[in-house]
CSV table of C-alpha atoms and ligand atoms in Angstrom, one decimal:
chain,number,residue,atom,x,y,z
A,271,UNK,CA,-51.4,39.4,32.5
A,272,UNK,CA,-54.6,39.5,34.2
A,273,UNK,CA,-56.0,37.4,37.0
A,274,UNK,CA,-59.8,36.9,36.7
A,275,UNK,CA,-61.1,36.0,40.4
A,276,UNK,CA,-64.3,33.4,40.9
A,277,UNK,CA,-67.4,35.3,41.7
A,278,UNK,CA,-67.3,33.5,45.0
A,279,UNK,CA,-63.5,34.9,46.2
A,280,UNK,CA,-63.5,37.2,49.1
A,281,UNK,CA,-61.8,40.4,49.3
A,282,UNK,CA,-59.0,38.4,51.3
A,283,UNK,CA,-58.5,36.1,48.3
A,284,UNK,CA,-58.2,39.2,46.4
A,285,UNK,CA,-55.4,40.4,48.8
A,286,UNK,CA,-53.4,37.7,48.7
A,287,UNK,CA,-53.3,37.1,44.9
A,288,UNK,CA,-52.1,40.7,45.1
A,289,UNK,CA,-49.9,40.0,47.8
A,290,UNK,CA,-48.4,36.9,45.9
A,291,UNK,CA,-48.0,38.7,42.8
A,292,UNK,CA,-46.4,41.7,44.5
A,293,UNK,CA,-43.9,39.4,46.1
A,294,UNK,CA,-42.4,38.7,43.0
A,295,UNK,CA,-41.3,42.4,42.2
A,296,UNK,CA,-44.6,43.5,40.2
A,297,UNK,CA,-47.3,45.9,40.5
A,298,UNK,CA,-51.2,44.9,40.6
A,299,UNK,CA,-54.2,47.4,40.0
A,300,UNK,CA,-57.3,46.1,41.2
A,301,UNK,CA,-60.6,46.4,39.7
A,302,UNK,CA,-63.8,45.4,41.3
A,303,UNK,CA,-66.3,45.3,38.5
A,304,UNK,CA,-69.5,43.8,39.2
A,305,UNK,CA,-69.7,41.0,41.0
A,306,UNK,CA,-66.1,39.9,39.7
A,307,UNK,CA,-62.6,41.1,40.5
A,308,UNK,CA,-60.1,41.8,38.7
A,309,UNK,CA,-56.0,41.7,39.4
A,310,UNK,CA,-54.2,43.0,36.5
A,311,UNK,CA,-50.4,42.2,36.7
A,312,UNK,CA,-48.0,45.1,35.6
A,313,UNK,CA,-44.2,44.6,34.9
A,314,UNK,CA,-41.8,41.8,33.9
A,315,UNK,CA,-44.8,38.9,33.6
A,316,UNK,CA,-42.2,36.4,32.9
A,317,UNK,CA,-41.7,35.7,37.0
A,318,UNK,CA,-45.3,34.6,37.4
A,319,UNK,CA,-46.4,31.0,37.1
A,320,UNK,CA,-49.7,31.5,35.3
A,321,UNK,CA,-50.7,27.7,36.1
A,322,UNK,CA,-49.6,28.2,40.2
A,323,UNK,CA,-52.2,30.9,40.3
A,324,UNK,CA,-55.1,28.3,38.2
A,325,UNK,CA,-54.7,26.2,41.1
A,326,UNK,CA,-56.2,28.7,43.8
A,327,UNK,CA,-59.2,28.3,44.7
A,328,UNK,CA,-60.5,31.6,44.2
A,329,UNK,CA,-59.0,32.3,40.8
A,330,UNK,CA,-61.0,31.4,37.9
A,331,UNK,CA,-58.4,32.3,34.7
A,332,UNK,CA,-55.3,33.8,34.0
A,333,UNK,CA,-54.9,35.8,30.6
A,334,UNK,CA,-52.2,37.1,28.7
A,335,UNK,CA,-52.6,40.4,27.4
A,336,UNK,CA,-50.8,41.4,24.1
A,337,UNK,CA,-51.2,45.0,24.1
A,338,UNK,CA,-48.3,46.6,25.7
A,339,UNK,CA,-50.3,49.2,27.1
A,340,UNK,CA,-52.2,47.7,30.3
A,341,UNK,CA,-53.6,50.4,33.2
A,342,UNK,CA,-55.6,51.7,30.3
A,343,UNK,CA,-56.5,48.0,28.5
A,344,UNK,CA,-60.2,47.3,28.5
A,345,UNK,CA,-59.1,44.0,29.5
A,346,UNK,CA,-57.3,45.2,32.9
A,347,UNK,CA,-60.9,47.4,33.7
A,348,UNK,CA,-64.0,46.0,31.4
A,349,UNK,CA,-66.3,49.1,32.2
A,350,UNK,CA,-66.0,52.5,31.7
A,351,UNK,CA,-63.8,54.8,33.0
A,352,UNK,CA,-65.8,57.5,34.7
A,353,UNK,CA,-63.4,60.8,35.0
A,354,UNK,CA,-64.9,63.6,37.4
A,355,UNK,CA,-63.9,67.0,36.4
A,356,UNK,CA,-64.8,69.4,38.9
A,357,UNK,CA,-68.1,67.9,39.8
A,358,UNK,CA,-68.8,67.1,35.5
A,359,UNK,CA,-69.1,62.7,34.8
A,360,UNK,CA,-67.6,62.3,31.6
A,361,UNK,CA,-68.0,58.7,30.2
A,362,UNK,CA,-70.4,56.2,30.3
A,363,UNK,CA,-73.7,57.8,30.1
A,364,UNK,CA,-72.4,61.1,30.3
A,365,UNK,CA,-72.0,63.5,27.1
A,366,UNK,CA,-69.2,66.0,28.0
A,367,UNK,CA,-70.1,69.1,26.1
A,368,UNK,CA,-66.6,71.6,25.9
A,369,UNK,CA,-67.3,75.1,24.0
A,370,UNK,CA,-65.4,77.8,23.9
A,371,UNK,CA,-62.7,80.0,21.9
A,372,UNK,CA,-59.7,78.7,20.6
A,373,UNK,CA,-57.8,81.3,22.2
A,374,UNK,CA,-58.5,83.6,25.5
A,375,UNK,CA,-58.3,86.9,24.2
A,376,UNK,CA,-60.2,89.4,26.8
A,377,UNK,CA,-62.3,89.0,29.9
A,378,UNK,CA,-65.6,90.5,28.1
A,379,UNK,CA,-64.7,88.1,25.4
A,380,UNK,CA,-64.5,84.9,27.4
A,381,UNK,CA,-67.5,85.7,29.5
A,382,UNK,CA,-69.4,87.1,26.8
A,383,UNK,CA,-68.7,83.4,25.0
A,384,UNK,CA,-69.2,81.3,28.3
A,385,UNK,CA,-72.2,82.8,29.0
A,386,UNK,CA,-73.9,81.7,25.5
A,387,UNK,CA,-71.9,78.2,25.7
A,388,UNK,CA,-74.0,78.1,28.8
A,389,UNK,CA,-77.2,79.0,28.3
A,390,UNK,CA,-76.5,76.5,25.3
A,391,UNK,CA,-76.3,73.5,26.9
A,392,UNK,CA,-72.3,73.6,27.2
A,393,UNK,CA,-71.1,71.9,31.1
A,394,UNK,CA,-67.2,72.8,30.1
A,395,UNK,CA,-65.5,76.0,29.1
A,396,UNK,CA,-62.9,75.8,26.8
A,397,UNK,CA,-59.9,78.9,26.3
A,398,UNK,CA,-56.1,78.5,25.5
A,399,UNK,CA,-54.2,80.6,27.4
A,400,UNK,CA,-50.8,79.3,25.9
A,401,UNK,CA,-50.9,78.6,22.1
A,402,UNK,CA,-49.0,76.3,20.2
A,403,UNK,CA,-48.6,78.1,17.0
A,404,UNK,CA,-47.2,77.0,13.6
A,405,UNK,CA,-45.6,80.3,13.8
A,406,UNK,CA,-43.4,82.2,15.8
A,407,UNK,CA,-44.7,85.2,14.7
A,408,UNK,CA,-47.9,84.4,15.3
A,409,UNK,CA,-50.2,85.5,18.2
A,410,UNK,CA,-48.7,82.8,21.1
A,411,UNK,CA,-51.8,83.3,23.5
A,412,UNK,CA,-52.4,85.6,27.1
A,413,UNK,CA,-50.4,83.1,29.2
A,414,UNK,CA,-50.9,83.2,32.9
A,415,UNK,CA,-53.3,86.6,32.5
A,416,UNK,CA,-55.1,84.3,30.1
A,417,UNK,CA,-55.8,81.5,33.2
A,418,UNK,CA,-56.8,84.0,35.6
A,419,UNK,CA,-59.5,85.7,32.5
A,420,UNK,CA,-60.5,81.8,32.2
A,421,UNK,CA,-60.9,81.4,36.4
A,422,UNK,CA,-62.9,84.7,36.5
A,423,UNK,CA,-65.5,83.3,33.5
A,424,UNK,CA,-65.7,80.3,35.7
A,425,UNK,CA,-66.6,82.2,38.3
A,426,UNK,CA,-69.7,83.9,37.0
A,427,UNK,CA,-70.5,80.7,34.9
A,428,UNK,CA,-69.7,78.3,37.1
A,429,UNK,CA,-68.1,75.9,33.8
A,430,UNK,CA,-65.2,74.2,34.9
A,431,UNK,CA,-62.2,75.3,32.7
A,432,UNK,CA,-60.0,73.3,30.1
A,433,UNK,CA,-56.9,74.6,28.6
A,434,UNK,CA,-53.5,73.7,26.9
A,435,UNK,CA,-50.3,73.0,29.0
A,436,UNK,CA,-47.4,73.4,27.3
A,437,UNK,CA,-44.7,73.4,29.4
A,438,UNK,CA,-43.9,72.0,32.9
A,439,UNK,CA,-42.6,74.9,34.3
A,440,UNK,CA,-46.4,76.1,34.3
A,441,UNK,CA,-48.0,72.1,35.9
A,442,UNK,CA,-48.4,73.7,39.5
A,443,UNK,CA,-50.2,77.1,37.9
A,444,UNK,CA,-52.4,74.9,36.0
A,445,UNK,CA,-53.6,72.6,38.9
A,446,UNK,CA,-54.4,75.1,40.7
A,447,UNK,CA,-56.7,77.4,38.1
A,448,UNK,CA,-57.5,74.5,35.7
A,449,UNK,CA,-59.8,72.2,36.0
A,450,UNK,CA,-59.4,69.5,33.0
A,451,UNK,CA,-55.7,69.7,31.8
A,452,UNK,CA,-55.4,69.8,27.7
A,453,UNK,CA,-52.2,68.4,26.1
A,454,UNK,CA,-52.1,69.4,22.6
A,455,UNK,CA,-51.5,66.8,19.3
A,456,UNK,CA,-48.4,67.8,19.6
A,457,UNK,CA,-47.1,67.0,22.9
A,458,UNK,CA,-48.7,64.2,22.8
A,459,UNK,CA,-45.5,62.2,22.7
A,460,UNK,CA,-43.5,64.7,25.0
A,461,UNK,CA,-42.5,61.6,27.7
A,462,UNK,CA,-41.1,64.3,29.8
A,463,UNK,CA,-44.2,65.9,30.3
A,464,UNK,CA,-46.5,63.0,30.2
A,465,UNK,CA,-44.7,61.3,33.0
A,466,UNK,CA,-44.9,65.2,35.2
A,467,UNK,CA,-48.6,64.5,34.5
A,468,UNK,CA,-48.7,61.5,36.2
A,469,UNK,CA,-48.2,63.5,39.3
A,470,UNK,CA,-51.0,65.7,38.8
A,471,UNK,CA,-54.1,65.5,40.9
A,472,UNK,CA,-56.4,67.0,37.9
A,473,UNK,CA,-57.5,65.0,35.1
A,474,UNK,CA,-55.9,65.3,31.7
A,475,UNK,CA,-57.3,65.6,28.2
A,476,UNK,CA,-54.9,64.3,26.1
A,477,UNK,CA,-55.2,64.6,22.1
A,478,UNK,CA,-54.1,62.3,19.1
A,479,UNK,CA,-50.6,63.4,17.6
A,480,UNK,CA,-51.0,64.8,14.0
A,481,UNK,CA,-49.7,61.6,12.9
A,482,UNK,CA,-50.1,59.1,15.8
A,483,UNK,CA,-51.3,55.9,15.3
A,484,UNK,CA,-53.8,54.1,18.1
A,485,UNK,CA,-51.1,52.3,19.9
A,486,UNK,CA,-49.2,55.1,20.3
A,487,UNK,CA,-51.6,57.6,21.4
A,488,UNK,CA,-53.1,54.9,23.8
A,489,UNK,CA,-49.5,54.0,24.8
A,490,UNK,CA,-49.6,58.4,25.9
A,491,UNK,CA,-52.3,57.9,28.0
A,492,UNK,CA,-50.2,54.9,29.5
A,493,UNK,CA,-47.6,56.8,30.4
A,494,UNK,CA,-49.4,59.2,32.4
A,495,UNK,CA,-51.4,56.5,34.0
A,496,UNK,CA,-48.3,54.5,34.7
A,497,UNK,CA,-46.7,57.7,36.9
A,498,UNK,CA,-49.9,57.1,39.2
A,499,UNK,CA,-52.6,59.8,37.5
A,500,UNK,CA,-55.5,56.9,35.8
A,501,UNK,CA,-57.6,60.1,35.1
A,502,UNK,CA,-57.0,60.5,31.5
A,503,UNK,CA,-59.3,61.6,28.3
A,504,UNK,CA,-58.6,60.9,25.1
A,505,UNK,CA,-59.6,62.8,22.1
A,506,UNK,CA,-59.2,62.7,18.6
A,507,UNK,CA,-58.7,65.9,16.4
A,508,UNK,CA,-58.2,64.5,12.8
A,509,UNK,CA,-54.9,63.4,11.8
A,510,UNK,CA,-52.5,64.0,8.2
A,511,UNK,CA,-54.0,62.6,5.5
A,512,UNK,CA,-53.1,63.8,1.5
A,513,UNK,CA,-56.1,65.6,1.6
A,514,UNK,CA,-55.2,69.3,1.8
A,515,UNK,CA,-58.8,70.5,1.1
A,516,UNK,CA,-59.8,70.2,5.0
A,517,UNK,CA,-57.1,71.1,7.8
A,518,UNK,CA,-57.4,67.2,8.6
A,519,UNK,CA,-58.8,64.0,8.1
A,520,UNK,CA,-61.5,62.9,11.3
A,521,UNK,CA,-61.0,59.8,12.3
A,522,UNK,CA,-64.4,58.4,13.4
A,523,UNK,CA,-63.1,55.3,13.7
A,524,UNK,CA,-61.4,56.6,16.7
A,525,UNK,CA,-64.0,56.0,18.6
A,526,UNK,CA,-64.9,52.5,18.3
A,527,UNK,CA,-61.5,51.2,18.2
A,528,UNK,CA,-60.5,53.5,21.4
A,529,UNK,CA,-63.9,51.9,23.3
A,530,UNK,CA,-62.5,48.5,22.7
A,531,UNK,CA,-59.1,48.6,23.3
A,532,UNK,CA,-59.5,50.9,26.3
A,533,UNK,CA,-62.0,52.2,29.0
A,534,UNK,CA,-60.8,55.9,29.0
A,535,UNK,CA,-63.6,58.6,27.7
A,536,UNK,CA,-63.1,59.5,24.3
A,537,UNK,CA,-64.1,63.0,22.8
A,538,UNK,CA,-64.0,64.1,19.8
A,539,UNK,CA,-62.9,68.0,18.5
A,540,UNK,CA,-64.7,68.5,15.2
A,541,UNK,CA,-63.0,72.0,15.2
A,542,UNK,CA,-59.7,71.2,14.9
A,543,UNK,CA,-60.7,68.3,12.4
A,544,UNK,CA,-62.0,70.0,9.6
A,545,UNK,CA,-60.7,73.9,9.8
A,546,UNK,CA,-63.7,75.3,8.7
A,547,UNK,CA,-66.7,76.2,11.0
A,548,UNK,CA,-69.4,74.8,8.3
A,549,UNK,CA,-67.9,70.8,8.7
A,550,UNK,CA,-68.4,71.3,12.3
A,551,UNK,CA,-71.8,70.1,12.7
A,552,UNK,CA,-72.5,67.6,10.6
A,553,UNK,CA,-69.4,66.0,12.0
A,554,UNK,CA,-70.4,66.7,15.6
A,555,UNK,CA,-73.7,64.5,14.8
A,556,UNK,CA,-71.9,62.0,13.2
A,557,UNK,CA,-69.7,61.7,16.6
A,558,UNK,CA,-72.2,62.1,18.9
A,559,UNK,CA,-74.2,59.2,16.5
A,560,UNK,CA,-71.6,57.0,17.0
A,561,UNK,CA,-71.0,57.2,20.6
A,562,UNK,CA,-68.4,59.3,21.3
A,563,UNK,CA,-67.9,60.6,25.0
A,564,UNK,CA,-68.0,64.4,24.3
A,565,UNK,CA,-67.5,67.3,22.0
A,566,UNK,CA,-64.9,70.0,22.4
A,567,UNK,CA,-66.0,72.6,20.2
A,568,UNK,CA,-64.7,76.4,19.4
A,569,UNK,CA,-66.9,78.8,19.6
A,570,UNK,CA,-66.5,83.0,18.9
A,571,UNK,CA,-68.9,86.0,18.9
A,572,UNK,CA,-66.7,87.4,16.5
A,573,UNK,CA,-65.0,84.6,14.6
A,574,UNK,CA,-64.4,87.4,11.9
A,575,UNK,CA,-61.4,89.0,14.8
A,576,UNK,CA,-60.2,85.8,16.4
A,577,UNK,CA,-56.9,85.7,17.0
A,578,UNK,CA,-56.9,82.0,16.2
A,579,UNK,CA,-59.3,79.8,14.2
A,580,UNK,CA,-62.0,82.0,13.2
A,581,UNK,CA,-62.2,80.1,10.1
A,582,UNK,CA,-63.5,76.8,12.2
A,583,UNK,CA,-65.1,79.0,15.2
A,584,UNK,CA,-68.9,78.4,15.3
A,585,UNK,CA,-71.0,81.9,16.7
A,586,UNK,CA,-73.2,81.1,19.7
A,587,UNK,CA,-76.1,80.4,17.8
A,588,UNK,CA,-74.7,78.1,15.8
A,589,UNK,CA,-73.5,76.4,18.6
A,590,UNK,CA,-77.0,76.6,20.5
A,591,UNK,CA,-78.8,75.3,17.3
A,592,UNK,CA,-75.8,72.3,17.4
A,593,UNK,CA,-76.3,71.3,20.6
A,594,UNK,CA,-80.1,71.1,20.7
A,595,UNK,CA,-79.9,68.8,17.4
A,596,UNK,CA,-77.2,66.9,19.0
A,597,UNK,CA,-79.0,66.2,22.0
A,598,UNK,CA,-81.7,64.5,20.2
A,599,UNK,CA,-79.3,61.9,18.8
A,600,UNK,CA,-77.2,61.0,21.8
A,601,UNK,CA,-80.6,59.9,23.4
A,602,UNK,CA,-81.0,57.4,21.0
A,603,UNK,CA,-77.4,56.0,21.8
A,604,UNK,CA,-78.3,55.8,25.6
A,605,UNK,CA,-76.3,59.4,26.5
A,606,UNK,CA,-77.9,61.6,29.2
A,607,UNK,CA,-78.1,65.2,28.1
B,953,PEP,C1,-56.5,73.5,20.6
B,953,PEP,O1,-57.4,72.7,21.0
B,953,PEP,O2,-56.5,74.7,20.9
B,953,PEP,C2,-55.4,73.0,19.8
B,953,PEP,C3,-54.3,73.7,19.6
B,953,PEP,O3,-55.6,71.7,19.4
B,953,PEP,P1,-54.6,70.6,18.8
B,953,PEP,O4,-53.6,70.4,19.8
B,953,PEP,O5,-55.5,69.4,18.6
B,953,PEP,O6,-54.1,71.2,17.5
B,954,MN,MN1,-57.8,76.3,17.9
């Protein structure tokens, strides 16, 4: 349910709709948009007398909301969600541009590939330090000695740093090196975790499930929200299809459909979508064209040696040359680069 107040009601009217509402055993979160509040109602909506609240002077409408997600329904906060990451805007006008290599693999290595991400255009380094392989033979990632090569790039960069948690044992190592927390597509229904998350003080970047539908990877982002952390991002990786030719399917659509049902950022990972580095950019412009939040893109100077996803790894000059041509279209669809 959500109360829409009159342009006219004070920020006392405001207060004791909340107050009312909170009398009856449910939560509010309060959104002042411009020049109109409004209270959204969380919890057992059946206790609240929709027509009571009509009669107030300062309310203008009640609504029902449908969706059972509601601290990230568009319809509980009509603009967008701005999510600071360590000084970086992403949403709204903002164009959140995320490069880096799949997995950390050596300080000269990171540096050597934050450096170019950099001078590129890039305002976000990417590196997993933890990997969630297919495997278990397969190389699992640097762990901690991963974070601290990721802190030191930061350092002589300055790009904040995103990387996969896996496990909350590591939550407290990761708030304190990381600056944008990854959850992978697939934790992205570990509830456990999610609700640890909701703890956090960092923001969280949380990607689609392989085969998660939108209500159920918005309803992810919910549950984070819900244990008190509202600074989520989504971002969709390409999900199963029957089509084995590309590692996954991109859903573009993901980014319309996210924008209206919910005011979180959405980014899109081209990388991860199509597996192979040469589908990368013309589905980065695509993205980008239709108004997607951000790119989170993997980038090696030697994609030939990665120990992960050289395959879909773009060099730095590929990147560079991306970037540039991307930058031309997201000022046509209002983005600041
Ligand atoms: C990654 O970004 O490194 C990754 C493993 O992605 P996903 O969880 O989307 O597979
Ligand atoms: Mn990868």
């Amino acid at each position: 349910m959500i109360i829409v107040m009159k342009k006219e009601a004070t920020k006392q009217d405001v207060a004791n709709v909340s107050q009312m509402i909170e009398d009856k055993g449910l939560a509010v979160s309060v959104v002042d948009g411009q020049g109109v509040s409004v209270v959204g109602v969380i919890g057992d909506t059946t206790k609240v007398d929709a027509r009571q609240l009509e009669v107030l002077h300062s309310v203008d409408k009640v609504m029902h909301v449908g969706e059972p997600y509601k601290l990230a329904n568009r319809a509980f906060h009509p603009e967008d969600s701005i999510i600071d990451v360590a000084g970086v805007k992403v949403g709204g006008e903002n164009l959140a541009l995320i490069a880096g290599p799949c997995s950390v693999e050596s300080v000269e290595q990171v540096v050597e590939i934050a450096k170019a991400a950099k001078a590129a255009g890039a305002n976000m380094l990417r590196g997993g330090a933890f990997k969630p392989r297919t495997s278990p033979y397969a190389f699992q990632g640097m762990g901690s000695n991963g974070l601290d090569i990721l802190v030191e790039a930061k350092k002589i960069t300055g790009l904040p740093i995103v990387s996969e948690l896996m496990d909350a044992s590591y939550i407290e190592e990761f708030e304190e090196k990381v600056d944008l927390i990854q959850i992978g597509a697939r934790n992205m229904q570990n509830f456990d975790l999610l609700k640890k998350l909701g703890k956090v003080k960092k923001p969280i970047l949380l990607k689609r499930g392989l085969c998660a539908t939108f209500e159920e990877w918005i309803m992810s982002a919910e549950y984070i929200m819900a244990h008190g952390n509202p600074n989520v991002i989504l971002c969709e990786r390409g999900i199963r299809t029957f089509e084995s030719y590309t590692r996954n399917t991109l859903d573009l659509q993901a980014i319309p459909v996210v924008q209206k049902l919910t005011h979180l950022p959405i980014i899109i990972d081209p990388s991860h979508a199509g597996g192979k580095w040469w589908l990368v950019e013309p589905m980065a412009k695509a993205a980008v064209a239709a108004g997607c939040d951000g790119l989170m893109v993997e980038v090696h100077n030697n994609p030939e040696c990665a120990m992960c996803d050289g395959p879909q790894s773009l060099k730095p000059e590929k990147y560079a040359k991306l970037i540039k041509e991307v930058g031309a279209i997201a000022q046509i669809v209002g983005k600041k680069v």
